[in-house]
Amino acid sequence: MHSNTPRVGGGTAPDGDDRASGPLRRWIDEHPNIWEFILFNVLSNISTITRFVVTWIGTVVFISVMGLTVPFSFLIFNYTTPGSHGLGGFLTFLFAEILAQVVNFVVQMKWVFKSDSSFSDAAWKYTILAVVVVVVNLILPGYVTTLCMGWGMNAGLAATAASVVNTFLAVVVSYPLLKFWIMPKRAEDAGSSAAQQGH
């Protein structure tokens, strides 16, 4: 049997549930949506780190070791300039982006939204979102940079502005789609609906 101890704000809590009286835990319980949004942004950095690591490894393997530097161009992907490293640069980008998106999918589904949605159902939806975000990230910066430079910004400041716009749009588009369409908490939603109908 568990004895009960007074809970802050009234009521009782089982012994050992010290988290219930902790200020951070209380704040999280009182502001679950804000905490979820914070986790969404902070834990997204795990995929960013993955992208950097895979890019470094891919550069070594595909460019330095295998020497795949033949110019490559396909649809919106243009790796024909000297600094792009050709086919090796494209393969490095491709593997880095795929692995980063896989990591982000797992992190967001299990740690941020704690979704009980079907993995296969969430995966195809996330794939669509990821492709759209990647394509926008490849195309939009050029237009934003050109626009900002037309407003009198230097190249460095214009590139920074383009990066900020890309990041802002990714958050504004990704967060609601992940929360309500791709990774909803179905069991919780069903429980809430049942509770409301019972009143």
N, CA and C atoms as an extended XYZ file, in Angstrom:
597
Properties=species:S:1:pos:R:3:atomname:S:1:resname:S:1:resid:I:1 pbc="F F F"
N         0.829       -1.197        0.000 N   MET     1
C         0.000        0.000        0.000 CA  MET     1
C         0.861        1.244        0.000 C   MET     1
N         0.368        2.308       -0.634 N   HIS     2
C         1.084        3.574       -0.653 CA  HIS     2
C         0.362        4.541        0.252 C   HIS     2
N         1.089        5.141        1.172 N   SER     3
C         0.486        6.183        1.995 CA  SER     3
C         0.490        7.472        1.214 C   SER     3
N        -0.410        8.382        1.587 N   ASN     4
C        -0.524        9.630        0.856 CA  ASN     4
C         0.058       10.781        1.648 C   ASN     4
N         0.652       11.717        0.950 N   THR     5
C         1.207       12.908        1.578 CA  THR     5
C         0.531       14.109        0.969 C   THR     5
N         0.447       15.227        1.722 N   PRO     6
C        -0.236       16.412        1.183 CA  PRO     6
C         0.400       16.876       -0.106 C   PRO     6
N        -0.405       17.235       -1.068 N   ARG     7
C         0.058       17.787       -2.349 CA  ARG     7
C        -0.047       19.308       -2.301 C   ARG     7
N         0.937       19.976       -2.901 N   VAL     8
C         0.905       21.430       -2.938 CA  VAL     8
C        -0.349       21.884       -3.669 C   VAL     8
N        -1.101       22.790       -3.055 N   GLY     9
C        -2.327       23.272       -3.668 CA  GLY     9
C        -3.527       22.432       -3.296 C   GLY     9
N        -3.351       21.484       -2.345 N   GLY    10
C        -4.470       20.668       -1.897 CA  GLY    10
C        -4.404       19.276       -2.463 C   GLY    10
N        -5.120       18.320       -1.834 N   GLY    11
C        -5.117       16.948       -2.312 CA  GLY    11
C        -3.939       16.181       -1.751 C   GLY    11
N        -3.787       14.961       -2.200 N   THR    12
C        -2.701       14.119       -1.720 CA  THR    12
C        -1.959       13.524       -2.881 C   THR    12
N        -0.725       13.099       -2.635 N   ALA    13
C         0.088       12.451       -3.655 CA  ALA    13
C         0.797       11.285       -3.024 C   ALA    13
N         1.059       10.194       -3.737 N   PRO    14
C         1.755        9.045       -3.184 CA  PRO    14
C         3.140        9.420       -2.711 C   PRO    14
N         3.610        8.713       -1.647 N   ASP    15
C         4.973        8.945       -1.164 CA  ASP    15
C         5.966        8.705       -2.281 C   ASP    15
N         7.001        9.503       -2.338 N   GLY    16
C         8.052        9.343       -3.333 CA  GLY    16
C         7.795       10.125       -4.584 C   GLY    16
N         6.585       10.700       -4.723 N   ASP    17
C         6.288       11.491       -5.915 CA  ASP    17
C         6.711       12.932       -5.678 C   ASP    17
N         8.021       13.108       -5.506 N   ASP    18
C         8.551       14.430       -5.193 CA  ASP    18
C         8.398       15.388       -6.353 C   ASP    18
N         8.262       14.848       -7.560 N   ARG    19
C         8.149       15.714       -8.731 CA  ARG    19
C         6.906       16.584       -8.668 C   ARG    19
N         5.860       16.076       -7.979 N   ALA    20
C         4.602       16.801       -7.946 CA  ALA    20
C         4.750       18.143       -7.245 C   ALA    20
N         5.722       18.247       -6.321 N   SER    21
C         5.889       19.484       -5.572 CA  SER    21
C         7.026       20.351       -6.100 C   SER    21
N         7.737       19.859       -7.127 N   GLY    22
C         8.846       20.626       -7.691 CA  GLY    22
C         8.331       21.788       -8.515 C   GLY    22
N         8.971       22.962       -8.435 N   PRO    23
C         8.502       24.130       -9.197 CA  PRO    23
C         8.534       23.915      -10.700 C   PRO    23
N         9.577       23.238      -11.210 N   LEU    24
C         9.642       23.002      -12.657 CA  LEU    24
C         8.529       22.073      -13.096 C   LEU    24
N         8.293       21.013      -12.301 N   ARG    25
C         7.231       20.074      -12.644 CA  ARG    25
C         5.871       20.755      -12.607 C   ARG    25
N         5.645       21.609      -11.636 N   ARG    26
C         4.369       22.323      -11.548 CA  ARG    26
C         4.184       23.237      -12.760 C   ARG    26
N         5.284       23.923      -13.143 N   TRP    27
C         5.203       24.825      -14.299 CA  TRP    27
C         4.894       24.043      -15.569 C   TRP    27
N         5.543       22.879      -15.739 N   ILE    28
C         5.309       22.043      -16.915 CA  ILE    28
C         3.863       21.558      -16.938 C   ILE    28
N         3.349       21.145      -15.767 N   ASP    29
C         1.967       20.670      -15.698 CA  ASP    29
C         0.967       21.782      -16.000 C   ASP    29
N         1.328       23.014      -15.619 N   GLU    30
C         0.427       24.143      -15.830 CA  GLU    30
C         0.518       24.715      -17.242 C   GLU    30
N         1.661       24.490      -17.910 N   HIS    31
C         1.867       25.035      -19.264 CA  HIS    31
C         2.373       23.932      -20.213 C   HIS    31
N         1.598       22.873      -20.402 N   PRO    32
C         2.076       21.743      -21.225 CA  PRO    32
C         2.358       22.112      -22.674 C   PRO    32
N         1.567       23.020      -23.252 N   ASN    33
C         1.769       23.385      -24.657 CA  ASN    33
C         3.042       24.212      -24.859 C   ASN    33
N         3.303       25.123      -23.904 N   ILE    34
C         4.537       25.919      -23.993 CA  ILE    34
C         5.752       25.009      -23.835 C   ILE    34
N         5.677       24.075      -22.881 N   TRP    35
C         6.791       23.139      -22.653 CA  TRP    35
C         7.012       22.260      -23.883 C   TRP    35
N         5.934       21.826      -24.507 N   GLU    36
C         6.042       21.013      -25.712 CA  GLU    36
C         6.723       21.785      -26.835 C   GLU    36
N         6.360       23.064      -26.983 N   PHE    37
C         6.962       23.897      -28.024 CA  PHE    37
C         8.450       24.121      -27.755 C   PHE    37
N         8.811       24.292      -26.473 N   ILE    38
C        10.224       24.441      -26.113 CA  ILE    38
C        10.990       23.169      -26.460 C   ILE    38
N        10.424       22.008      -26.102 N   LEU    39
C        11.075       20.733      -26.423 CA  LEU    39
C        11.223       20.565      -27.933 C   LEU    39
N        10.196       20.956      -28.676 N   PHE    40
C        10.229       20.850      -30.131 CA  PHE    40
C        11.438       21.573      -30.702 C   PHE    40
N        11.682       22.787      -30.227 N   ASN    41
C        12.787       23.589      -30.745 CA  ASN    41
C        14.143       23.113      -30.231 C   ASN    41
N        14.213       22.762      -28.945 N   VAL    42
C        15.492       22.341      -28.367 CA  VAL    42
C        15.935       20.993      -28.929 C   VAL    42
N        15.024       20.014      -28.951 N   LEU    43
C        15.393       18.673      -29.399 CA  LEU    43
C        15.578       18.575      -30.909 C   LEU    43
N        15.110       19.595      -31.641 N   SER    44
C        15.377       19.624      -33.084 CA  SER    44
C        16.878       19.723      -33.357 C   SER    44
N        17.618       20.221      -32.371 N   ASN    45
C        19.070       20.344      -32.536 CA  ASN    45
C        19.760       18.990      -32.630 C   ASN    45
N        19.093       17.930      -32.162 N   ILE    46
C        19.676       16.593      -32.288 CA  ILE    46
C        19.812       16.226      -33.765 C   ILE    46
N        18.793       16.555      -34.551 N   SER    47
C        18.873       16.276      -35.990 CA  SER    47
C        19.902       17.176      -36.657 C   SER    47
N        20.051       18.400      -36.154 N   THR    48
C        21.061       19.316      -36.702 CA  THR    48
C        22.462       18.763      -36.469 C   THR    48
N        22.699       18.238      -35.273 N   ILE    49
C        23.997       17.629      -34.951 CA  ILE    49
C        24.228       16.414      -35.845 C   ILE    49
N        23.176       15.615      -36.036 N   THR    50
C        23.283       14.446      -36.920 CA  THR    50
C        23.679       14.865      -38.327 C   THR    50
N        23.051       15.945      -38.814 N   ARG    51
C        23.352       16.442      -40.159 CA  ARG    51
C        24.821       16.855      -40.279 C   ARG    51
N        25.335       17.565      -39.269 N   PHE    52
C        26.739       17.986      -39.293 CA  PHE    52
C        27.691       16.794      -39.298 C   PHE    52
N        27.407       15.801      -38.445 N   VAL    53
C        28.281       14.628      -38.334 CA  VAL    53
C        28.296       13.836      -39.637 C   VAL    53
N        27.102       13.589      -40.195 N   VAL    54
C        27.019       12.816      -41.442 CA  VAL    54
C        27.646       13.591      -42.597 C   VAL    54
N        27.498       14.912      -42.594 N   THR    55
C        28.133       15.732      -43.633 CA  THR    55
C        29.650       15.603      -43.567 C   THR    55
N        30.187       15.641      -42.366 N   TRP    56
C        31.640       15.497      -42.204 CA  TRP    56
C        32.107       14.133      -42.698 C   TRP    56
N        31.377       13.077      -42.290 N   ILE    57
C        31.743       11.721      -42.702 CA  ILE    57
C        31.588       11.570      -44.214 C   ILE    57
N        30.494       12.092      -44.766 N   GLY    58
C        30.262       11.982      -46.200 CA  GLY    58
C        31.317       12.712      -47.012 C   GLY    58
N        31.754       13.860      -46.513 N   THR    59
C        32.799       14.610      -47.208 CA  THR    59
C        34.092       13.805      -47.289 C   THR    59
N        34.412       13.142      -46.192 N   VAL    60
C        35.627       12.312      -46.163 CA  VAL    60
C        35.485       11.117      -47.098 C   VAL    60
N        34.339       10.423      -47.004 N   VAL    61
C        34.155        9.182      -47.765 CA  VAL    61
C        33.957        9.447      -49.260 C   VAL    61
N        32.995       10.287      -49.605 N   PHE    62
C        32.627       10.461      -51.013 CA  PHE    62
C        33.568       11.381      -51.791 C   PHE    62
N        34.137       12.369      -51.101 N   ILE    63
C        34.958       13.359      -51.804 CA  ILE    63
C        36.454       13.075      -51.649 C   ILE    63
N        36.899       12.967      -50.396 N   SER    64
C        38.333       12.780      -50.159 CA  SER    64
C        38.811       11.390      -50.534 C   SER    64
N        38.067       10.358      -50.142 N   VAL    65
C        38.505        8.975      -50.370 CA  VAL    65
C        38.099        8.472      -51.757 C   VAL    65
N        36.812        8.592      -52.095 N   MET    66
C        36.326        8.045      -53.364 CA  MET    66
C        36.494        9.006      -54.532 C   MET    66
N        36.687       10.280      -54.247 N   GLY    67
C        36.933       11.255      -55.304 CA  GLY    67
C        35.777       11.465      -56.265 C   GLY    67
N        34.555       11.395      -55.752 N   LEU    68
C        33.382       11.562      -56.615 CA  LEU    68
C        33.082       13.050      -56.801 C   LEU    68
N        33.896       13.693      -57.598 N   THR    69
C        33.756       15.140      -57.779 CA  THR    69
C        33.283       15.537      -59.180 C   THR    69
N        32.805       14.547      -59.953 N   VAL    70
C        32.285       14.869      -61.284 CA  VAL    70
C        31.064       15.762      -61.129 C   VAL    70
N        30.933       16.826      -61.941 N   PRO    71
C        29.780       17.727      -61.835 CA  PRO    71
C        28.462       16.966      -61.930 C   PRO    71
N        27.510       17.370      -61.090 N   PHE    72
C        26.234       16.667      -61.030 CA  PHE    72
C        25.091       17.668      -60.984 C   PHE    72
N        24.046       17.416      -61.765 N   SER    73
C        22.878       18.287      -61.768 CA  SER    73
C        21.631       17.452      -61.991 C   SER    73
N        20.619       17.669      -61.138 N   PHE    74
C        19.375       16.921      -61.258 CA  PHE    74
C        18.242       17.750      -60.662 C   PHE    74
N        17.275       18.103      -61.492 N   LEU    75
C        16.149       18.921      -61.056 CA  LEU    75
C        16.653       20.208      -60.380 C   LEU    75
N        16.324       20.387      -59.097 N   ILE    76
C        16.737       21.608      -58.400 CA  ILE    76
C        18.124       21.485      -57.788 C   ILE    76
N        18.742       20.317      -57.915 N   PHE    77
C        20.060       20.102      -57.320 CA  PHE    77
C        21.146       20.412      -58.341 C   PHE    77
N        21.943       21.415      -58.047 N   ASN    78
C        23.001       21.831      -58.961 CA  ASN    78
C        24.359       21.773      -58.258 C   ASN    78
N        25.117       20.739      -58.572 N   TYR    79
C        26.444       20.564      -57.983 CA  TYR    79
C        27.483       20.575      -59.105 C   TYR    79
N        27.481       21.683      -59.856 N   THR    80
C        28.384       21.788      -61.008 CA  THR    80
C        29.504       22.798      -60.793 C   THR    80
N        29.394       23.630      -59.761 N   THR    81
C        30.444       24.614      -59.489 CA  THR    81
C        31.585       23.949      -58.718 C   THR    81
N        32.805       24.492      -58.808 N   PRO    82
C        33.961       23.879      -58.146 CA  PRO    82
C        33.766       23.638      -56.643 C   PRO    82
N        33.170       24.578      -55.948 N   GLY    83
C        33.020       24.432      -54.508 CA  GLY    83
C        31.932       23.479      -54.072 C   GLY    83
N        31.111       22.999      -55.007 N   SER    84
C        30.005       22.104      -54.654 CA  SER    84
C        30.436       20.649      -54.538 C   SER    84
N        31.618       20.307      -55.069 N   HIS    85
C        32.186       18.951      -55.006 CA  HIS    85
C        31.405       17.928      -55.820 C   HIS    85
N        30.589       18.383      -56.764 N   GLY    86
C        29.952       17.476      -57.709 CA  GLY    86
C        29.092       16.390      -57.084 C   GLY    86
N        29.178       15.169      -57.650 N   LEU    87
C        28.363       14.048      -57.194 CA  LEU    87
C        28.601       13.739      -55.720 C   LEU    87
N        29.859       13.858      -55.292 N   GLY    88
C        30.169       13.596      -53.884 CA  GLY    88
C        29.461       14.568      -52.965 C   GLY    88
N        29.365       15.820      -53.378 N   GLY    89
C        28.657       16.818      -52.583 CA  GLY    89
C        27.177       16.514      -52.495 C   GLY    89
N        26.604       16.062      -53.624 N   PHE    90
C        25.183       15.713      -53.628 CA  PHE    90
C        24.912       14.511      -52.738 C   PHE    90
N        25.733       13.462      -52.846 N   LEU    91
C        25.535       12.267      -52.025 CA  LEU    91
C        25.696       12.588      -50.537 C   LEU    91
N        26.648       13.460      -50.245 N   THR    92
C        26.842       13.871      -48.857 CA  THR    92
C        25.596       14.575      -48.335 C   THR    92
N        25.079       15.507      -49.120 N   PHE    93
C        23.854       16.212      -48.738 CA  PHE    93
C        22.694       15.238      -48.574 C   PHE    93
N        22.540       14.317      -49.521 N   LEU    94
C        21.408       13.392      -49.524 CA  LEU    94
C        21.411       12.512      -48.274 C   LEU    94
N        22.547       11.878      -47.985 N   PHE    95
C        22.618       11.002      -46.817 CA  PHE    95
C        22.468       11.782      -45.513 C   PHE    95
N        23.068       12.958      -45.450 N   ALA    96
C        22.977       13.783      -44.243 CA  ALA    96
C        21.531       14.192      -43.989 C   ALA    96
N        20.835       14.569      -45.038 N   GLU    97
C        19.449       15.026      -44.881 CA  GLU    97
C        18.521       13.871      -44.516 C   GLU    97
N        18.700       12.727      -45.155 N   ILE    98
C        17.851       11.565      -44.853 CA  ILE    98
C        18.022       11.133      -43.403 C   ILE    98
N        19.265       10.984      -42.955 N   LEU    99
C        19.508       10.533      -41.586 CA  LEU    99
C        19.043       11.577      -40.571 C   LEU    99
N        19.242       12.854      -40.882 N   ALA   100
C        18.794       13.914      -39.980 CA  ALA   100
C        17.275       13.888      -39.840 C   ALA   100
N        16.572       13.652      -40.940 N   GLN   101
C        15.111       13.615      -40.894 CA  GLN   101
C        14.604       12.375      -40.164 C   GLN   101
N        15.284       11.254      -40.323 N   VAL   102
C        14.907       10.033      -39.595 CA  VAL   102
C        15.063       10.255      -38.090 C   VAL   102
N        16.183       10.839      -37.698 N   VAL   103
C        16.416       11.126      -36.279 CA  VAL   103
C        15.370       12.100      -35.758 C   VAL   103
N        15.085       13.139      -36.521 N   ASN   104
C        14.104       14.140      -36.086 CA  ASN   104
C        12.713       13.520      -35.952 C   ASN   104
N        12.360       12.621      -36.864 N   PHE   105
C        11.062       11.952      -36.810 CA  PHE   105
C        10.905       11.187      -35.500 C   PHE   105
N        11.901       10.403      -35.146 N   VAL   106
C        11.838        9.597      -33.919 CA  VAL   106
C        11.812       10.494      -32.686 C   VAL   106
N        12.670       11.507      -32.670 N   VAL   107
C        12.747       12.413      -31.523 CA  VAL   107
C        11.424       13.137      -31.309 C   VAL   107
N        10.855       13.684      -32.381 N   GLN   108
C         9.612       14.436      -32.252 CA  GLN   108
C         8.446       13.527      -31.863 C   GLN   108
N         8.395       12.340      -32.423 N   MET   109
C         7.267       11.445      -32.162 CA  MET   109
C         7.307       10.881      -30.748 C   MET   109
N         8.500       10.483      -30.291 N   LYS   110
C         8.607        9.794      -29.007 CA  LYS   110
C         8.895       10.718      -27.833 C   LYS   110
N         9.677       11.767      -28.032 N   TRP   111
C        10.101       12.610      -26.922 CA  TRP   111
C         9.319       13.904      -26.807 C   TRP   111
N         8.929       14.479      -27.941 N   VAL   112
C         8.245       15.776      -27.892 CA  VAL   112
C         6.729       15.593      -27.805 C   VAL   112
N         6.146       14.978      -28.829 N   PHE   113
C         4.691       14.854      -28.873 CA  PHE   113
C         4.174       13.594      -28.187 C   PHE   113
N         5.090       12.648      -27.906 N   LYS   114
C         4.715       11.396      -27.221 CA  LYS   114
C         3.466       10.801      -27.869 C   LYS   114
N         3.532       10.714      -29.183 N   SER   115
C         2.371       10.288      -29.967 CA  SER   115
C         2.188        8.774      -29.930 C   SER   115
N         0.917        8.366      -29.923 N   ASP   116
C         0.599        6.945      -30.024 CA  ASP   116
C         0.010        6.622      -31.398 C   ASP   116
N         0.236        7.520      -32.351 N   SER   117
C        -0.224        7.283      -33.719 CA  SER   117
C         0.533        6.116      -34.341 C   SER   117
N        -0.062        5.539      -35.359 N   SER   118
C         0.590        4.461      -36.086 CA  SER   118
C         1.899        4.966      -36.697 C   SER   118
N         2.964        4.188      -36.511 N   PHE   119
C         4.277        4.585      -37.041 CA  PHE   119
C         4.222        4.745      -38.552 C   PHE   119
N         3.608        3.771      -39.228 N   SER   120
C         3.561        3.821      -40.700 CA  SER   120
C         2.714        4.995      -41.182 C   SER   120
N         1.625        5.288      -40.475 N   ASP   121
C         0.758        6.394      -40.863 CA  ASP   121
C         1.477        7.725      -40.692 C   ASP   121
N         2.214        7.861      -39.586 N   ALA   122
C         2.950        9.099      -39.329 CA  ALA   122
C         4.134        9.244      -40.278 C   ALA   122
N         4.756        8.116      -40.645 N   ALA   123
C         5.982        8.162      -41.460 CA  ALA   123
C         5.733        8.752      -42.840 C   ALA   123
N         4.662        8.334      -43.518 N   TRP   124
C         4.446        8.849      -44.884 CA  TRP   124
C         4.061       10.323      -44.852 C   TRP   124
N         3.336       10.721      -43.817 N   LYS   125
C         2.986       12.138      -43.695 CA  LYS   125
C         4.240       12.973      -43.415 C   LYS   125
N         5.094       12.448      -42.544 N   TYR   126
C         6.318       13.175      -42.221 CA  TYR   126
C         7.228       13.280      -43.440 C   TYR   126
N         7.247       12.237      -44.255 N   THR   127
C         8.070       12.252      -45.467 CA  THR   127
C         7.651       13.387      -46.386 C   THR   127
N         6.334       13.580      -46.539 N   ILE   128
C         5.838       14.683      -47.375 CA  ILE   128
C         6.301       16.019      -46.803 C   ILE   128
N         6.142       16.193      -45.490 N   LEU   129
C         6.566       17.434      -44.845 CA  LEU   129
C         8.058       17.667      -45.021 C   LEU   129
N         8.858       16.624      -44.811 N   ALA   130
C        10.311       16.752      -44.905 CA  ALA   130
C        10.745       17.148      -46.314 C   ALA   130
N        10.130       16.547      -47.332 N   VAL   131
C        10.474       16.879      -48.717 CA  VAL   131
C        10.139       18.337      -49.018 C   VAL   131
N         8.965       18.770      -48.566 N   VAL   132
C         8.555       20.165      -48.801 CA  VAL   132
C         9.525       21.124      -48.117 C   VAL   132
N         9.874       20.827      -46.857 N   VAL   133
C        10.781       21.700      -46.107 CA  VAL   133
C        12.153       21.762      -46.775 C   VAL   133
N        12.668       20.613      -47.214 N   VAL   134
C        13.985       20.571      -47.855 CA  VAL   134
C        13.969       21.363      -49.158 C   VAL   134
N        12.929       21.173      -49.971 N   VAL   135
C        12.841       21.886      -51.248 CA  VAL   135
C        12.770       23.397      -51.014 C   VAL   135
N        11.945       23.801      -50.043 N   VAL   136
C        11.830       25.231      -49.727 CA  VAL   136
C        13.169       25.772      -49.234 C   VAL   136
N        13.849       24.999      -48.399 N   ASN   137
C        15.154       25.426      -47.874 CA  ASN   137
C        16.197       25.579      -48.974 C   ASN   137
N        16.035       24.827      -50.058 N   LEU   138
C        16.984       24.926      -51.169 CA  LEU   138
C        16.665       26.093      -52.098 C   LEU   138
N        15.377       26.366      -52.278 N   ILE   139
C        14.964       27.367      -53.262 CA  ILE   139
C        14.817       28.765      -52.667 C   ILE   139
N        14.179       28.849      -51.501 N   LEU   140
C        13.814       30.158      -50.939 CA  LEU   140
C        15.000       31.073      -50.622 C   LEU   140
N        16.108       30.564      -50.039 N   PRO   141
C        17.200       31.467      -49.663 CA  PRO   141
C        17.701       32.353      -50.791 C   PRO   141
N        17.761       31.812      -52.012 N   GLY   142
C        18.235       32.619      -53.139 CA  GLY   142
C        17.361       33.828      -53.383 C   GLY   142
N        16.053       33.631      -53.309 N   TYR   143
C        15.118       34.741      -53.524 CA  TYR   143
C        15.181       35.755      -52.384 C   TYR   143
N        15.243       35.242      -51.145 N   VAL   144
C        15.296       36.136      -49.989 CA  VAL   144
C        16.591       36.942      -49.995 C   VAL   144
N        17.700       36.279      -50.326 N   THR   145
C        18.994       36.965      -50.376 CA  THR   145
C        18.984       38.068      -51.428 C   THR   145
N        18.460       37.742      -52.606 N   THR   146
C        18.378       38.742      -53.673 CA  THR   146
C        17.516       39.929      -53.264 C   THR   146
N        16.388       39.628      -52.627 N   LEU   147
C        15.476       40.685      -52.181 CA  LEU   147
C        16.147       41.587      -51.142 C   LEU   147
N        16.820       40.954      -50.167 N   CYS   148
C        17.477       41.728      -49.109 CA  CYS   148
C        18.613       42.583      -49.650 C   CYS   148
N        19.369       42.036      -50.591 N   MET   149
C        20.457       42.818      -51.191 CA  MET   149
C        19.890       43.973      -52.005 C   MET   149
N        18.702       43.767      -52.586 N   GLY   150
C        18.036       44.857      -53.301 CA  GLY   150
C        17.601       45.972      -52.365 C   GLY   150
N        17.430       45.628      -51.087 N   TRP   151
C        17.080       46.615      -50.071 CA  TRP   151
C        18.309       47.306      -49.481 C   TRP   151
N        19.500       46.933      -49.978 N   GLY   152
C        20.716       47.594      -49.533 CA  GLY   152
C        21.553       46.803      -48.544 C   GLY   152
N        21.153       45.572      -48.206 N   MET   153
C        21.948       44.763      -47.278 CA  MET   153
C        23.172       44.210      -47.991 C   MET   153
N        24.270       44.005      -47.216 N   ASN   154
C        25.430       43.359      -47.814 CA  ASN   154
C        25.174       41.852      -47.898 C   ASN   154
N        26.049       41.128      -48.576 N   ALA   155
C        25.834       39.700      -48.831 CA  ALA   155
C        25.723       38.897      -47.544 C   ALA   155
N        26.584       39.194      -46.558 N   GLY   156
C        26.573       38.452      -45.300 CA  GLY   156
C        25.272       38.634      -44.540 C   GLY   156
N        24.816       39.879      -44.438 N   LEU   157
C        23.579       40.177      -43.720 CA  LEU   157
C        22.367       39.590      -44.455 C   LEU   157
N        22.407       39.646      -45.777 N   ALA   158
C        21.312       39.092      -46.568 CA  ALA   158
C        21.217       37.574      -46.392 C   ALA   158
N        22.365       36.901      -46.351 N   ALA   159
C        22.385       35.446      -46.138 CA  ALA   159
C        21.851       35.090      -44.756 C   ALA   159
N        22.194       35.916      -43.752 N   THR   160
C        21.694       35.693      -42.393 CA  THR   160
C        20.175       35.854      -42.353 C   THR   160
N        19.680       36.883      -43.019 N   ALA   161
C        18.237       37.122      -43.072 CA  ALA   161
C        17.519       35.951      -43.742 C   ALA   161
N        18.119       35.416      -44.790 N   ALA   162
C        17.528       34.276      -45.495 CA  ALA   162
C        17.465       33.056      -44.578 C   ALA   162
N        18.512       32.855      -43.784 N   SER   163
C        18.546       31.736      -42.846 CA  SER   163
C        17.470       31.883      -41.777 C   SER   163
N        17.295       33.117      -41.284 N   VAL   164
C        16.273       33.383      -40.260 CA  VAL   164
C        14.877       33.114      -40.824 C   VAL   164
N        14.636       33.571      -42.047 N   VAL   165
C        13.332       33.365      -42.684 CA  VAL   165
C        13.064       31.877      -42.867 C   VAL   165
N        14.067       31.139      -43.317 N   ASN   166
C        13.924       29.693      -43.506 CA  ASN   166
C        13.571       28.991      -42.202 C   ASN   166
N        14.306       29.338      -41.141 N   THR   167
C        14.080       28.713      -39.833 CA  THR   167
C        12.692       29.046      -39.307 C   THR   167
N        12.295       30.316      -39.439 N   PHE   168
C        10.989       30.746      -38.955 CA  PHE   168
C         9.864       30.005      -39.677 C   PHE   168
N         9.969       29.914      -40.995 N   LEU   169
C         8.930       29.233      -41.764 CA  LEU   169
C         8.873       27.746      -41.431 C   LEU   169
N        10.045       27.136      -41.230 N   ALA   170
C        10.082       25.711      -40.884 CA  ALA   170
C         9.354       25.447      -39.576 C   ALA   170
N         9.550       26.327      -38.586 N   VAL   171
C         8.892       26.168      -37.283 CA  VAL   171
C         7.391       26.407      -37.414 C   VAL   171
N         7.016       27.500      -38.085 N   VAL   172
C         5.604       27.871      -38.219 CA  VAL   172
C         4.813       26.788      -38.966 C   VAL   172
N         5.431       26.181      -39.962 N   VAL   173
C         4.746       25.156      -40.753 CA  VAL   173
C         4.824       23.789      -40.073 C   VAL   173
N         6.006       23.423      -39.589 N   SER   174
C         6.225       22.074      -39.072 CA  SER   174
C         5.500       21.795      -37.766 C   SER   174
N         5.559       22.720      -36.822 N   TYR   175
C         5.013       22.446      -35.491 CA  TYR   175
C         3.522       22.090      -35.521 C   TYR   175
N         2.653       22.913      -36.101 N   PRO   176
C         1.226       22.539      -36.108 CA  PRO   176
C         0.933       21.283      -36.913 C   PRO   176
N         1.657       21.070      -38.014 N   LEU   177
C         1.422       19.862      -38.814 CA  LEU   177
C         1.835       18.606      -38.049 C   LEU   177
N         2.966       18.681      -37.346 N   LEU   178
C         3.411       17.540      -36.542 CA  LEU   178
C         2.440       17.268      -35.400 C   LEU   178
N         2.016       18.317      -34.731 N   LYS   179
C         1.178       18.180      -33.541 CA  LYS   179
C        -0.230       17.675      -33.875 C   LYS   179
N        -0.844       18.215      -34.911 N   PHE   180
C        -2.254       17.927      -35.155 CA  PHE   180
C        -2.527       16.954      -36.300 C   PHE   180
N        -1.564       16.789      -37.222 N   TRP   181
C        -1.802       15.926      -38.382 CA  TRP   181
C        -0.913       14.691      -38.404 C   TRP   181
N         0.372       14.881      -38.182 N   ILE   182
C         1.315       13.767      -38.327 CA  ILE   182
C         1.433       12.928      -37.067 C   ILE   182
N         1.534       13.582      -35.902 N   MET   183
C         1.784       12.874      -34.647 CA  MET   183
C         0.790       13.240      -33.546 C   MET   183
N        -0.508       13.151      -33.801 N   PRO   184
C        -1.474       13.513      -32.750 CA  PRO   184
C        -1.493       12.474      -31.631 C   PRO   184
N        -1.919       12.892      -30.448 N   LYS   185
C        -2.058       11.974      -29.311 CA  LYS   185
C        -3.477       11.415      -29.354 C   LYS   185
N        -3.638       10.334      -30.074 N   ARG   186
C        -4.980        9.830      -30.325 CA  ARG   186
C        -5.663        9.302      -29.073 C   ARG   186
N        -4.939        8.556      -28.265 N   ALA   187
C        -5.544        7.985      -27.057 CA  ALA   187
C        -5.986        9.091      -26.113 C   ALA   187
N        -5.131       10.118      -25.968 N   GLU   188
C        -5.440       11.230      -25.081 CA  GLU   188
C        -6.641       11.993      -25.599 C   GLU   188
N        -6.683       12.221      -26.921 N   ASP   189
C        -7.801       12.947      -27.510 CA  ASP   189
C        -9.102       12.181      -27.328 C   ASP   189
N        -9.017       10.848      -27.510 N   ALA   190
C       -10.215       10.028      -27.345 CA  ALA   190
C       -10.689       10.056      -25.901 C   ALA   190
N        -9.734       10.017      -24.965 N   GLY   191
C       -10.086       10.074      -23.554 CA  GLY   191
C       -10.719       11.385      -23.180 C   GLY   191
N       -10.216       12.479      -23.735 N   SER   192
C       -10.750       13.806      -23.435 CA  SER   192
C       -12.176       13.928      -23.976 C   SER   192
N       -12.406       13.384      -25.195 N   SER   193
C       -13.727       13.464      -25.787 CA  SER   193
C       -14.729       12.670      -24.969 C   SER   193
N       -14.281       11.485      -24.492 N   ALA   194
C       -15.161       10.642      -23.693 CA  ALA   194
C       -15.502       11.318      -22.384 C   ALA   194
N       -14.508       11.987      -21.795 N   ALA   195
C       -14.731       12.671      -20.524 CA  ALA   195
C       -15.710       13.815      -20.694 C   ALA   195
N       -15.573       14.546      -21.815 N   GLN   196
C       -16.471       15.666      -22.044 CA  GLN   196
C       -17.910       15.191      -22.278 C   GLN   196
N       -18.060       14.040      -22.950 N   GLN   197
C       -19.382       13.521      -23.195 CA  GLN   197
C       -20.033       13.009      -21.925 C   GLN   197
N       -19.201       12.636      -20.949 N   GLY   198
C       -19.716       12.106      -19.692 CA  GLY   198
C       -20.259       13.166      -18.783 C   GLY   198
N       -19.895       14.462      -19.035 N   HIS   199
C       -20.354       15.553      -18.178 CA  HIS   199
C       -21.735       16.030      -18.599 C   HIS   199
